[in-house]
Amino acid sequence: QTNMLDFVFAVDDVVTWHMMNLLKNRSHYSFLKFFGPKKISTIQRYGAGIYYNTLVPCNGRMIKYGVISTDALIEDLFHWKTLYVAGRLQKPVKILAQNENSRLQAALVSNLKSAVTAAFLMLPESFSEEELYLQIAGLSYAGDFRMIIGEDKSKVQNIVKPNVAHFQKLYSTILQDCPQVVYKHHLGRLEASIDKSPEGQFTQLMALPKTLQQKITALVNPPGKNRDVEEILLQVAHDPDCGFLVHQGISGIVRSSSIVQSAKTILTAGAKKSVTYSLKKLYKMTKGGLKKPS
């Protein structure tokens, strides 16, 4: 009852949506409501492409809700441009309503497959099912400056440990189709033996989302050398630090989007709500830090 519910609405026409919502729920918006739906939609495009109204009372609960264009969501799911909403959708969520959009459906599946591939590259040759889900759940927090100050340090564990059954449901089909994993669904566990040969890692690197591939190549390709992505990823596949480079690439994506998105929150939430929201986060972080390890 004390946790804030987090909603995300993917809408085809952002300007019209904000126009209608301003008529219905004007009090949800900060001072930006005076600039109108077009300006709000412009501001939405910055950072992760999502506009949040936060600390909204609803049916006795406190909620926040984000609005993102369907096209921006699909792009993030396929290419990990910001990993902001894509990262949320790598964890168990409740889809309340979904229209018949085959491209969106394909993007949702692609995002989950990419999460598994990235986790395989960063994990050792063998690992437990829970370790896999912890790695996946942590992808969207890698490089997020809020994990240094503002977030509970045990956030990833708090997401995974009570929800292992939901992670199993979300990833079971993908893991069952993965040749490197023996998924014993009736026992609720997997046995993995990941191919860590350069050939195996190269295949996985080539399957990663486009933005992540670009971030990885930028880490190892000296300025001025015009080598293609495939050549550079082949070099990375032979590197003993391949998993670390993947992690660094993900951190680079998350870091930039989280900074801009957080700065944008000051505008979209307004000063009072921003301070209140930040204090709540700091309290949760402090509370989490005081807990004794189990």
mmCIF file with all atom_site columns, C-alpha atoms in Angstrom, residues 216-294:
data_model
loop_
_atom_site.group_PDB
_atom_site.id
_atom_site.type_symbol
_atom_site.label_atom_id
_atom_site.label_alt_id
_atom_site.label_comp_id
_atom_site.label_asym_id
_atom_site.label_entity_id
_atom_site.label_seq_id
_atom_site.pdbx_PDB_ins_code
_atom_site.Cartn_x
_atom_site.Cartn_y
_atom_site.Cartn_z
_atom_site.occupancy
_atom_site.B_iso_or_equiv
_atom_site.pdbx_formal_charge
_atom_site.auth_seq_id
_atom_site.auth_comp_id
_atom_site.auth_asym_id
_atom_site.auth_atom_id
_atom_site.pdbx_PDB_model_num
ATOM 1  C CA . ILE A 1 216 ? 30.882 -1.207  -27.600 1.00 0.00 ? 216 ILE A CA 1
ATOM 2  C CA . THR A 1 217 ? 32.689 -0.384  -30.846 1.00 0.00 ? 217 THR A CA 1
ATOM 3  C CA . ALA A 1 218 ? 33.266 3.212   -29.667 1.00 0.00 ? 218 ALA A CA 1
ATOM 4  C CA . LEU A 1 219 ? 35.019 1.833   -26.564 1.00 0.00 ? 219 LEU A CA 1
ATOM 5  C CA . VAL A 1 220 ? 37.627 -0.154  -28.511 1.00 0.00 ? 220 VAL A CA 1
ATOM 6  C CA . ASN A 1 221 ? 37.900 1.630   -31.857 1.00 0.00 ? 221 ASN A CA 1
ATOM 7  C CA . PRO A 1 222 ? 40.543 4.417   -31.799 1.00 0.00 ? 222 PRO A CA 1
ATOM 8  C CA . PRO A 1 223 ? 39.371 7.765   -33.247 1.00 0.00 ? 223 PRO A CA 1
ATOM 9  C CA . GLY A 1 224 ? 40.087 8.136   -36.937 1.00 0.00 ? 224 GLY A CA 1
ATOM 10 C CA . LYS A 1 225 ? 39.976 4.411   -37.730 1.00 0.00 ? 225 LYS A CA 1
ATOM 11 C CA . ASN A 1 226 ? 37.032 3.622   -39.991 1.00 0.00 ? 226 ASN A CA 1
ATOM 12 C CA . ARG A 1 227 ? 36.539 -0.068  -39.308 1.00 0.00 ? 227 ARG A CA 1
ATOM 13 C CA . ASP A 1 228 ? 33.110 -1.612  -39.692 1.00 0.00 ? 228 ASP A CA 1
ATOM 14 C CA . VAL A 1 229 ? 31.107 -2.835  -36.696 1.00 0.00 ? 229 VAL A CA 1
ATOM 15 C CA . GLU A 1 230 ? 31.457 -6.520  -37.594 1.00 0.00 ? 230 GLU A CA 1
ATOM 16 C CA . GLU A 1 231 ? 35.273 -6.319  -37.660 1.00 0.00 ? 231 GLU A CA 1
ATOM 17 C CA . ILE A 1 232 ? 35.402 -4.556  -34.290 1.00 0.00 ? 232 ILE A CA 1
ATOM 18 C CA . LEU A 1 233 ? 32.929 -6.957  -32.636 1.00 0.00 ? 233 LEU A CA 1
ATOM 19 C CA . LEU A 1 234 ? 35.062 -9.870  -33.866 1.00 0.00 ? 234 LEU A CA 1
ATOM 20 C CA . GLN A 1 235 ? 37.989 -8.288  -32.014 1.00 0.00 ? 235 GLN A CA 1
ATOM 21 C CA . VAL A 1 236 ? 35.824 -7.861  -28.891 1.00 0.00 ? 236 VAL A CA 1
ATOM 22 C CA . ALA A 1 237 ? 34.756 -11.524 -29.096 1.00 0.00 ? 237 ALA A CA 1
ATOM 23 C CA . HIS A 1 238 ? 38.420 -12.533 -28.675 1.00 0.00 ? 238 HIS A CA 1
ATOM 24 C CA . ASP A 1 239 ? 38.926 -10.123 -25.760 1.00 0.00 ? 239 ASP A CA 1
ATOM 25 C CA . PRO A 1 240 ? 39.015 -11.708 -22.264 1.00 0.00 ? 240 PRO A CA 1
ATOM 26 C CA . ASP A 1 241 ? 37.175 -8.574  -21.065 1.00 0.00 ? 241 ASP A CA 1
ATOM 27 C CA . CYS A 1 242 ? 34.310 -9.064  -23.544 1.00 0.00 ? 242 CYS A CA 1
ATOM 28 C CA . GLY A 1 243 ? 31.657 -9.192  -20.792 1.00 0.00 ? 243 GLY A CA 1
ATOM 29 C CA . PHE A 1 244 ? 33.050 -6.060  -19.138 1.00 0.00 ? 244 PHE A CA 1
ATOM 30 C CA . LEU A 1 245 ? 32.950 -4.171  -22.462 1.00 0.00 ? 245 LEU A CA 1
ATOM 31 C CA . VAL A 1 246 ? 29.291 -5.165  -22.896 1.00 0.00 ? 246 VAL A CA 1
ATOM 32 C CA . HIS A 1 247 ? 28.591 -3.869  -19.386 1.00 0.00 ? 247 HIS A CA 1
ATOM 33 C CA . GLN A 1 248 ? 30.422 -0.612  -20.151 1.00 0.00 ? 248 GLN A CA 1
ATOM 34 C CA . GLY A 1 249 ? 28.414 -0.195  -23.340 1.00 0.00 ? 249 GLY A CA 1
ATOM 35 C CA . ILE A 1 250 ? 25.133 -0.647  -21.475 1.00 0.00 ? 250 ILE A CA 1
ATOM 36 C CA . SER A 1 251 ? 26.308 1.774   -18.773 1.00 0.00 ? 251 SER A CA 1
ATOM 37 C CA . GLY A 1 252 ? 26.986 4.400   -21.433 1.00 0.00 ? 252 GLY A CA 1
ATOM 38 C CA . ILE A 1 253 ? 23.440 4.136   -22.792 1.00 0.00 ? 253 ILE A CA 1
ATOM 39 C CA . VAL A 1 254 ? 21.786 4.249   -19.360 1.00 0.00 ? 254 VAL A CA 1
ATOM 40 C CA . ARG A 1 255 ? 24.000 7.027   -17.962 1.00 0.00 ? 255 ARG A CA 1
ATOM 41 C CA . SER A 1 256 ? 23.144 9.615   -20.609 1.00 0.00 ? 256 SER A CA 1
ATOM 42 C CA . SER A 1 257 ? 19.398 8.877   -20.702 1.00 0.00 ? 257 SER A CA 1
ATOM 43 C CA . SER A 1 258 ? 19.042 8.785   -16.899 1.00 0.00 ? 258 SER A CA 1
ATOM 44 C CA . ILE A 1 259 ? 20.779 12.151  -16.450 1.00 0.00 ? 259 ILE A CA 1
ATOM 45 C CA . VAL A 1 260 ? 18.613 13.941  -19.034 1.00 0.00 ? 260 VAL A CA 1
ATOM 46 C CA . GLN A 1 261 ? 15.437 12.206  -17.827 1.00 0.00 ? 261 GLN A CA 1
ATOM 47 C CA . SER A 1 262 ? 16.149 13.171  -14.207 1.00 0.00 ? 262 SER A CA 1
ATOM 48 C CA . ALA A 1 263 ? 16.853 16.786  -15.165 1.00 0.00 ? 263 ALA A CA 1
ATOM 49 C CA . LYS A 1 264 ? 13.599 16.793  -17.123 1.00 0.00 ? 264 LYS A CA 1
ATOM 50 C CA . THR A 1 265 ? 11.723 15.613  -14.012 1.00 0.00 ? 265 THR A CA 1
ATOM 51 C CA . ILE A 1 266 ? 12.372 18.980  -12.354 1.00 0.00 ? 266 ILE A CA 1
ATOM 52 C CA . LEU A 1 267 ? 10.306 20.550  -15.152 1.00 0.00 ? 267 LEU A CA 1
ATOM 53 C CA . THR A 1 268 ? 7.630  17.887  -15.512 1.00 0.00 ? 268 THR A CA 1
ATOM 54 C CA . ALA A 1 269 ? 7.043  17.361  -11.787 1.00 0.00 ? 269 ALA A CA 1
ATOM 55 C CA . GLY A 1 270 ? 7.644  20.925  -10.620 1.00 0.00 ? 270 GLY A CA 1
ATOM 56 C CA . ALA A 1 271 ? 9.974  21.981  -7.798  1.00 0.00 ? 271 ALA A CA 1
ATOM 57 C CA . LYS A 1 272 ? 7.774  20.899  -4.871  1.00 0.00 ? 272 LYS A CA 1
ATOM 58 C CA . LYS A 1 273 ? 7.012  17.422  -6.217  1.00 0.00 ? 273 LYS A CA 1
ATOM 59 C CA . SER A 1 274 ? 10.641 16.933  -7.312  1.00 0.00 ? 274 SER A CA 1
ATOM 60 C CA . VAL A 1 275 ? 11.904 17.621  -3.790  1.00 0.00 ? 275 VAL A CA 1
ATOM 61 C CA . THR A 1 276 ? 9.228  15.378  -2.228  1.00 0.00 ? 276 THR A CA 1
ATOM 62 C CA . TYR A 1 277 ? 9.962  12.564  -4.706  1.00 0.00 ? 277 TYR A CA 1
ATOM 63 C CA . SER A 1 278 ? 13.734 12.839  -4.184  1.00 0.00 ? 278 SER A CA 1
ATOM 64 C CA . LEU A 1 279 ? 13.349 12.757  -0.397  1.00 0.00 ? 279 LEU A CA 1
ATOM 65 C CA . LYS A 1 280 ? 11.222 9.612   -0.663  1.00 0.00 ? 280 LYS A CA 1
ATOM 66 C CA . LYS A 1 281 ? 13.944 7.989   -2.791  1.00 0.00 ? 281 LYS A CA 1
ATOM 67 C CA . LEU A 1 282 ? 16.665 8.992   -0.328  1.00 0.00 ? 282 LEU A CA 1
ATOM 68 C CA . TYR A 1 283 ? 14.613 7.593   2.554   1.00 0.00 ? 283 TYR A CA 1
ATOM 69 C CA . LYS A 1 284 ? 14.201 4.261   0.740   1.00 0.00 ? 284 LYS A CA 1
ATOM 70 C CA . MET A 1 285 ? 17.929 4.202   -0.058  1.00 0.00 ? 285 MET A CA 1
ATOM 71 C CA . THR A 1 286 ? 18.838 4.870   3.602   1.00 0.00 ? 286 THR A CA 1
ATOM 72 C CA . LYS A 1 287 ? 16.300 2.319   4.818   1.00 0.00 ? 287 LYS A CA 1
ATOM 73 C CA . GLY A 1 288 ? 17.666 -0.286  2.412   1.00 0.00 ? 288 GLY A CA 1
ATOM 74 C CA . GLY A 1 289 ? 21.233 0.436   3.533   1.00 0.00 ? 289 GLY A CA 1
ATOM 75 C CA . LEU A 1 290 ? 20.345 -0.103  7.193   1.00 0.00 ? 290 LEU A CA 1
ATOM 76 C CA . LYS A 1 291 ? 18.853 -3.548  6.582   1.00 0.00 ? 291 LYS A CA 1
ATOM 77 C CA . LYS A 1 292 ? 20.952 -6.451  7.781   1.00 0.00 ? 292 LYS A CA 1
ATOM 78 C CA . PRO A 1 293 ? 22.010 -8.814  4.991   1.00 0.00 ? 293 PRO A CA 1
ATOM 79 C CA . SER A 1 294 ? 20.011 -12.043 5.060   1.00 0.00 ? 294 SER A CA 1
#
